[in-house]
Amino acid sequence: MAASLVRSAFEGVRLLKFLRPVLIPSTVSFESIRGVKRYKRSYLKELYHRRLEVGPEKQRHRSEWINWNYGAELYAFGKRLGEDFSTDSLQRAFTHRSYIEKEERRREELGIDTDTVPLGLTDNEDLAQKGEATASRYIKTYLRHLYPAMFEEAVYAIHDHLMSEDTLSFVARNIGIGDLMLCADFPPEASSLRRNFLAVVGALEADQDVKQAEALVRDLVVAQLIGKDLGDLWTVVNPMGLLMALLHLHNRGPPEPRLQWQAGQMTVMSVYQVGIYSDQQLVGQAAGETVTIAEEMAAHNALQKLMGLGSKPLAFQAQAEKMELDYSKENMRAEDVLKRFETAQKQNSVV
């Protein structure tokens, strides 16, 4: 009896070994499960906590990697933009004044005579000034030509937004300037990125011409206005007063705000729709949580429509190249419109 039981158990073990590849998935490893050492969990836990104590890895410049070739990177930068730069001008555009001062101090510490062995680098201040003048002039002229009814104050507000550190540093960082510029601080500050991008514009103007530099500003900087409400970039202190003066300038009737509809007056989600009419024609409308807010927003909407901001899209590529720009032209100022309206009101009161 015992012998038969042992024989049946032995046959069962042999059958299990035979059916093991079929019954058990190949992804399960019995050796890995049974062979886990008891110290491994505590060992990995200790490594994890030590890594947290050390902190994140220090950000390193791209030039610290072994496959760095500065000349090839400069050449590739110009080709990515589709422009032909000379190597000398592009290298000068990426050389910041702080980097030259840092290298000069390092040579003095090493005892190297800078007069005998000059550094041979020139900073990008001149190129940055040239690029800033070109970009500023072109952005203003572009906006004035595209929106002739836009107030000059709005032109300057949009211009300041495009020429700000946030916008230009964002453009510079996304086209790879941060990896190529020679600067004492790393990662480079927003002001350094801004100046370096303007230096690239100045280098392109020096190597090519002004038209090519303006095209680069249009394609990279002006394109940042896509998807933005241009009217929100200009803050109007008294929109209803300016709207009244503008309508008077165009020989139209004064603005008449009217409540179009309202909902949820007794709740926290109240909304009011106000429309502004002139000579029984709707010139602007907007909604707000109160009647006062809705009226002010409707005046903003009317000013945007009268300036033509929502009727004409931005021009790029072939359409922009056909534009005949007048760099000496300036648009009408809101301050002058208000002064004319005040003068007309005083004359009417005297009469």
PDB file of C-alpha atoms in Angstrom, residues 181-312:
ATOM      1  CA  MET A 181      25.458  81.351 -26.485  1.00  0.00           C
ATOM      2  CA  LEU A 182      28.708  81.988 -24.630  1.00  0.00           C
ATOM      3  CA  CYS A 183      27.667  83.549 -21.355  1.00  0.00           C
ATOM      4  CA  ALA A 184      29.017  83.597 -17.804  1.00  0.00           C
ATOM      5  CA  ASP A 185      25.737  82.483 -16.225  1.00  0.00           C
ATOM      6  CA  PHE A 186      24.162  79.079 -16.878  1.00  0.00           C
ATOM      7  CA  PRO A 187      21.335  78.543 -17.378  1.00  0.00           C
ATOM      8  CA  PRO A 188      21.228  81.951 -19.074  1.00  0.00           C
ATOM      9  CA  GLU A 189      18.905  84.612 -17.749  1.00  0.00           C
ATOM     10  CA  ALA A 190      15.928  85.935 -19.720  1.00  0.00           C
ATOM     11  CA  SER A 191      17.667  89.267 -20.352  1.00  0.00           C
ATOM     12  CA  SER A 192      20.711  87.498 -21.823  1.00  0.00           C
ATOM     13  CA  LEU A 193      18.534  85.363 -24.092  1.00  0.00           C
ATOM     14  CA  ARG A 194      16.686  88.454 -25.280  1.00  0.00           C
ATOM     15  CA  ARG A 195      19.888  90.324 -26.139  1.00  0.00           C
ATOM     16  CA  ASN A 196      21.310  87.267 -27.870  1.00  0.00           C
ATOM     17  CA  PHE A 197      18.274  86.854 -30.100  1.00  0.00           C
ATOM     18  CA  LEU A 198      18.445  90.515 -31.097  1.00  0.00           C
ATOM     19  CA  ALA A 199      22.147  90.021 -31.841  1.00  0.00           C
ATOM     20  CA  VAL A 200      21.221  87.165 -34.193  1.00  0.00           C
ATOM     21  CA  VAL A 201      18.830  89.540 -35.978  1.00  0.00           C
ATOM     22  CA  GLY A 202      21.630  92.092 -36.242  1.00  0.00           C
ATOM     23  CA  ALA A 203      24.042  89.457 -37.560  1.00  0.00           C
ATOM     24  CA  LEU A 204      21.557  88.429 -40.243  1.00  0.00           C
ATOM     25  CA  GLU A 205      21.144  92.058 -41.268  1.00  0.00           C
ATOM     26  CA  ALA A 206      24.922  92.420 -41.528  1.00  0.00           C
ATOM     27  CA  ASP A 207      25.340  89.223 -43.564  1.00  0.00           C
ATOM     28  CA  GLN A 208      22.222  89.547 -45.748  1.00  0.00           C
ATOM     29  CA  ASP A 209      20.089  92.712 -45.721  1.00  0.00           C
ATOM     30  CA  VAL A 210      17.382  94.452 -43.723  1.00  0.00           C
ATOM     31  CA  LYS A 211      14.539  92.648 -45.530  1.00  0.00           C
ATOM     32  CA  GLN A 212      15.890  89.270 -44.512  1.00  0.00           C
ATOM     33  CA  ALA A 213      16.253  90.358 -40.882  1.00  0.00           C
ATOM     34  CA  GLU A 214      12.703  91.740 -40.893  1.00  0.00           C
ATOM     35  CA  ALA A 215      11.418  88.445 -42.292  1.00  0.00           C
ATOM     36  CA  LEU A 216      13.081  86.613 -39.396  1.00  0.00           C
ATOM     37  CA  VAL A 217      11.419  88.967 -36.903  1.00  0.00           C
ATOM     38  CA  ARG A 218       8.066  88.487 -38.595  1.00  0.00           C
ATOM     39  CA  ASP A 219       8.234  84.690 -38.702  1.00  0.00           C
ATOM     40  CA  LEU A 220       9.522  84.224 -35.147  1.00  0.00           C
ATOM     41  CA  VAL A 221       8.395  87.243 -33.110  1.00  0.00           C
ATOM     42  CA  VAL A 222       5.235  88.586 -34.751  1.00  0.00           C
ATOM     43  CA  ALA A 223       3.988  85.009 -35.005  1.00  0.00           C
ATOM     44  CA  GLN A 224       3.663  85.023 -31.193  1.00  0.00           C
ATOM     45  CA  LEU A 225       0.474  87.087 -31.661  1.00  0.00           C
ATOM     46  CA  ILE A 226      -1.319  84.136 -33.246  1.00  0.00           C
ATOM     47  CA  GLY A 227      -4.178  83.053 -31.008  1.00  0.00           C
ATOM     48  CA  LYS A 228      -4.020  86.181 -28.834  1.00  0.00           C
ATOM     49  CA  ASP A 229      -6.661  88.888 -28.526  1.00  0.00           C
ATOM     50  CA  LEU A 230      -4.824  92.047 -29.574  1.00  0.00           C
ATOM     51  CA  GLY A 231      -7.339  94.205 -27.745  1.00  0.00           C
ATOM     52  CA  ASP A 232      -6.375  92.620 -24.416  1.00  0.00           C
ATOM     53  CA  LEU A 233      -2.763  93.745 -24.827  1.00  0.00           C
ATOM     54  CA  TRP A 234      -3.780  97.415 -24.571  1.00  0.00           C
ATOM     55  CA  THR A 235      -5.366  98.690 -21.359  1.00  0.00           C
ATOM     56  CA  VAL A 236      -7.899 101.505 -21.882  1.00  0.00           C
ATOM     57  CA  VAL A 237      -8.590 103.640 -18.811  1.00  0.00           C
ATOM     58  CA  ASN A 238     -11.923 105.107 -19.981  1.00  0.00           C
ATOM     59  CA  PRO A 239     -13.246 102.965 -22.859  1.00  0.00           C
ATOM     60  CA  MET A 240     -16.690 104.581 -22.966  1.00  0.00           C
ATOM     61  CA  GLY A 241     -15.236 108.089 -23.133  1.00  0.00           C
ATOM     62  CA  LEU A 242     -12.810 107.111 -25.887  1.00  0.00           C
ATOM     63  CA  LEU A 243     -15.630 105.400 -27.798  1.00  0.00           C
ATOM     64  CA  MET A 244     -17.755 108.526 -27.574  1.00  0.00           C
ATOM     65  CA  ALA A 245     -14.881 110.683 -28.874  1.00  0.00           C
ATOM     66  CA  LEU A 246     -14.144 108.251 -31.712  1.00  0.00           C
ATOM     67  CA  LEU A 247     -17.774 108.107 -32.829  1.00  0.00           C
ATOM     68  CA  HIS A 248     -17.912 111.907 -32.750  1.00  0.00           C
ATOM     69  CA  LEU A 249     -14.776 112.026 -34.910  1.00  0.00           C
ATOM     70  CA  HIS A 250     -16.518 109.836 -37.519  1.00  0.00           C
ATOM     71  CA  ASN A 251     -19.654 112.031 -37.396  1.00  0.00           C
ATOM     72  CA  ARG A 252     -21.732 109.313 -35.774  1.00  0.00           C
ATOM     73  CA  GLY A 253     -24.198 109.494 -32.927  1.00  0.00           C
ATOM     74  CA  PRO A 254     -23.167 109.052 -29.293  1.00  0.00           C
ATOM     75  CA  PRO A 255     -23.007 105.517 -27.858  1.00  0.00           C
ATOM     76  CA  GLU A 256     -26.218 104.223 -26.287  1.00  0.00           C
ATOM     77  CA  PRO A 257     -25.792 101.186 -23.983  1.00  0.00           C
ATOM     78  CA  ARG A 258     -28.815  98.891 -23.792  1.00  0.00           C
ATOM     79  CA  LEU A 259     -29.443  95.783 -21.732  1.00  0.00           C
ATOM     80  CA  GLN A 260     -30.093  92.975 -24.210  1.00  0.00           C
ATOM     81  CA  TRP A 261     -30.772  90.117 -21.788  1.00  0.00           C
ATOM     82  CA  GLN A 262     -30.021  88.977 -18.259  1.00  0.00           C
ATOM     83  CA  ALA A 263     -30.082  85.729 -16.303  1.00  0.00           C
ATOM     84  CA  GLY A 264     -29.583  84.556 -12.708  1.00  0.00           C
ATOM     85  CA  GLN A 265     -30.044  87.966 -11.150  1.00  0.00           C
ATOM     86  CA  MET A 266     -30.593  86.522  -7.645  1.00  0.00           C
ATOM     87  CA  THR A 267     -27.669  84.061  -7.789  1.00  0.00           C
ATOM     88  CA  VAL A 268     -23.867  84.210  -7.713  1.00  0.00           C
ATOM     89  CA  MET A 269     -23.865  83.205 -11.401  1.00  0.00           C
ATOM     90  CA  SER A 270     -25.647  86.311 -12.629  1.00  0.00           C
ATOM     91  CA  VAL A 271     -24.887  87.470 -16.171  1.00  0.00           C
ATOM     92  CA  TYR A 272     -25.892  90.563 -18.103  1.00  0.00           C
ATOM     93  CA  GLN A 273     -25.551  91.165 -21.855  1.00  0.00           C
ATOM     94  CA  VAL A 274     -25.135  94.810 -22.859  1.00  0.00           C
ATOM     95  CA  GLY A 275     -25.077  96.135 -26.395  1.00  0.00           C
ATOM     96  CA  ILE A 276     -23.875  99.583 -27.475  1.00  0.00           C
ATOM     97  CA  TYR A 277     -25.723 101.262 -30.327  1.00  0.00           C
ATOM     98  CA  SER A 278     -24.918 104.321 -32.402  1.00  0.00           C
ATOM     99  CA  ASP A 279     -27.488 105.725 -34.814  1.00  0.00           C
ATOM    100  CA  GLN A 280     -29.602 102.616 -34.127  1.00  0.00           C
ATOM    101  CA  GLN A 281     -26.751 100.337 -35.231  1.00  0.00           C
ATOM    102  CA  LEU A 282     -25.025  97.817 -32.995  1.00  0.00           C
ATOM    103  CA  VAL A 283     -21.338  98.708 -32.652  1.00  0.00           C
ATOM    104  CA  GLY A 284     -20.363  96.392 -29.786  1.00  0.00           C
ATOM    105  CA  GLN A 285     -21.687  93.937 -27.238  1.00  0.00           C
ATOM    106  CA  ALA A 286     -20.376  91.909 -24.305  1.00  0.00           C
ATOM    107  CA  ALA A 287     -21.495  90.068 -21.201  1.00  0.00           C
ATOM    108  CA  GLY A 288     -20.526  90.595 -17.569  1.00  0.00           C
ATOM    109  CA  GLU A 289     -21.443  89.690 -14.014  1.00  0.00           C
ATOM    110  CA  THR A 290     -22.824  93.194 -13.444  1.00  0.00           C
ATOM    111  CA  VAL A 291     -24.335  95.771 -15.739  1.00  0.00           C
ATOM    112  CA  THR A 292     -21.376  98.110 -15.205  1.00  0.00           C
ATOM    113  CA  ILE A 293     -18.826  95.439 -16.114  1.00  0.00           C
ATOM    114  CA  ALA A 294     -20.851  94.374 -19.151  1.00  0.00           C
ATOM    115  CA  GLU A 295     -21.090  97.988 -20.337  1.00  0.00           C
ATOM    116  CA  GLU A 296     -17.332  98.498 -20.014  1.00  0.00           C
ATOM    117  CA  MET A 297     -16.592  95.243 -21.847  1.00  0.00           C
ATOM    118  CA  ALA A 298     -19.037  96.216 -24.589  1.00  0.00           C
ATOM    119  CA  ALA A 299     -17.181  99.527 -25.016  1.00  0.00           C
ATOM    120  CA  HIS A 300     -13.920  97.553 -25.347  1.00  0.00           C
ATOM    121  CA  ASN A 301     -15.549  95.354 -27.972  1.00  0.00           C
ATOM    122  CA  ALA A 302     -16.782  98.376 -29.902  1.00  0.00           C
ATOM    123  CA  LEU A 303     -13.320  99.970 -29.876  1.00  0.00           C
ATOM    124  CA  GLN A 304     -11.754  96.751 -31.187  1.00  0.00           C
ATOM    125  CA  LYS A 305     -14.255  96.589 -34.024  1.00  0.00           C
ATOM    126  CA  LEU A 306     -13.715 100.223 -34.961  1.00  0.00           C
ATOM    127  CA  MET A 307      -9.955  99.637 -34.993  1.00  0.00           C
ATOM    128  CA  GLY A 308     -10.483  96.608 -37.232  1.00  0.00           C
ATOM    129  CA  LEU A 309      -8.732  94.134 -34.927  1.00  0.00           C
ATOM    130  CA  GLY A 310     -11.166  91.286 -35.451  1.00  0.00           C
ATOM    131  CA  SER A 311     -11.707  91.679 -39.184  1.00  0.00           C
ATOM    132  CA  LYS A 312      -8.223  91.190 -40.628  1.00  0.00           C
TER     133      LYS A 312
END
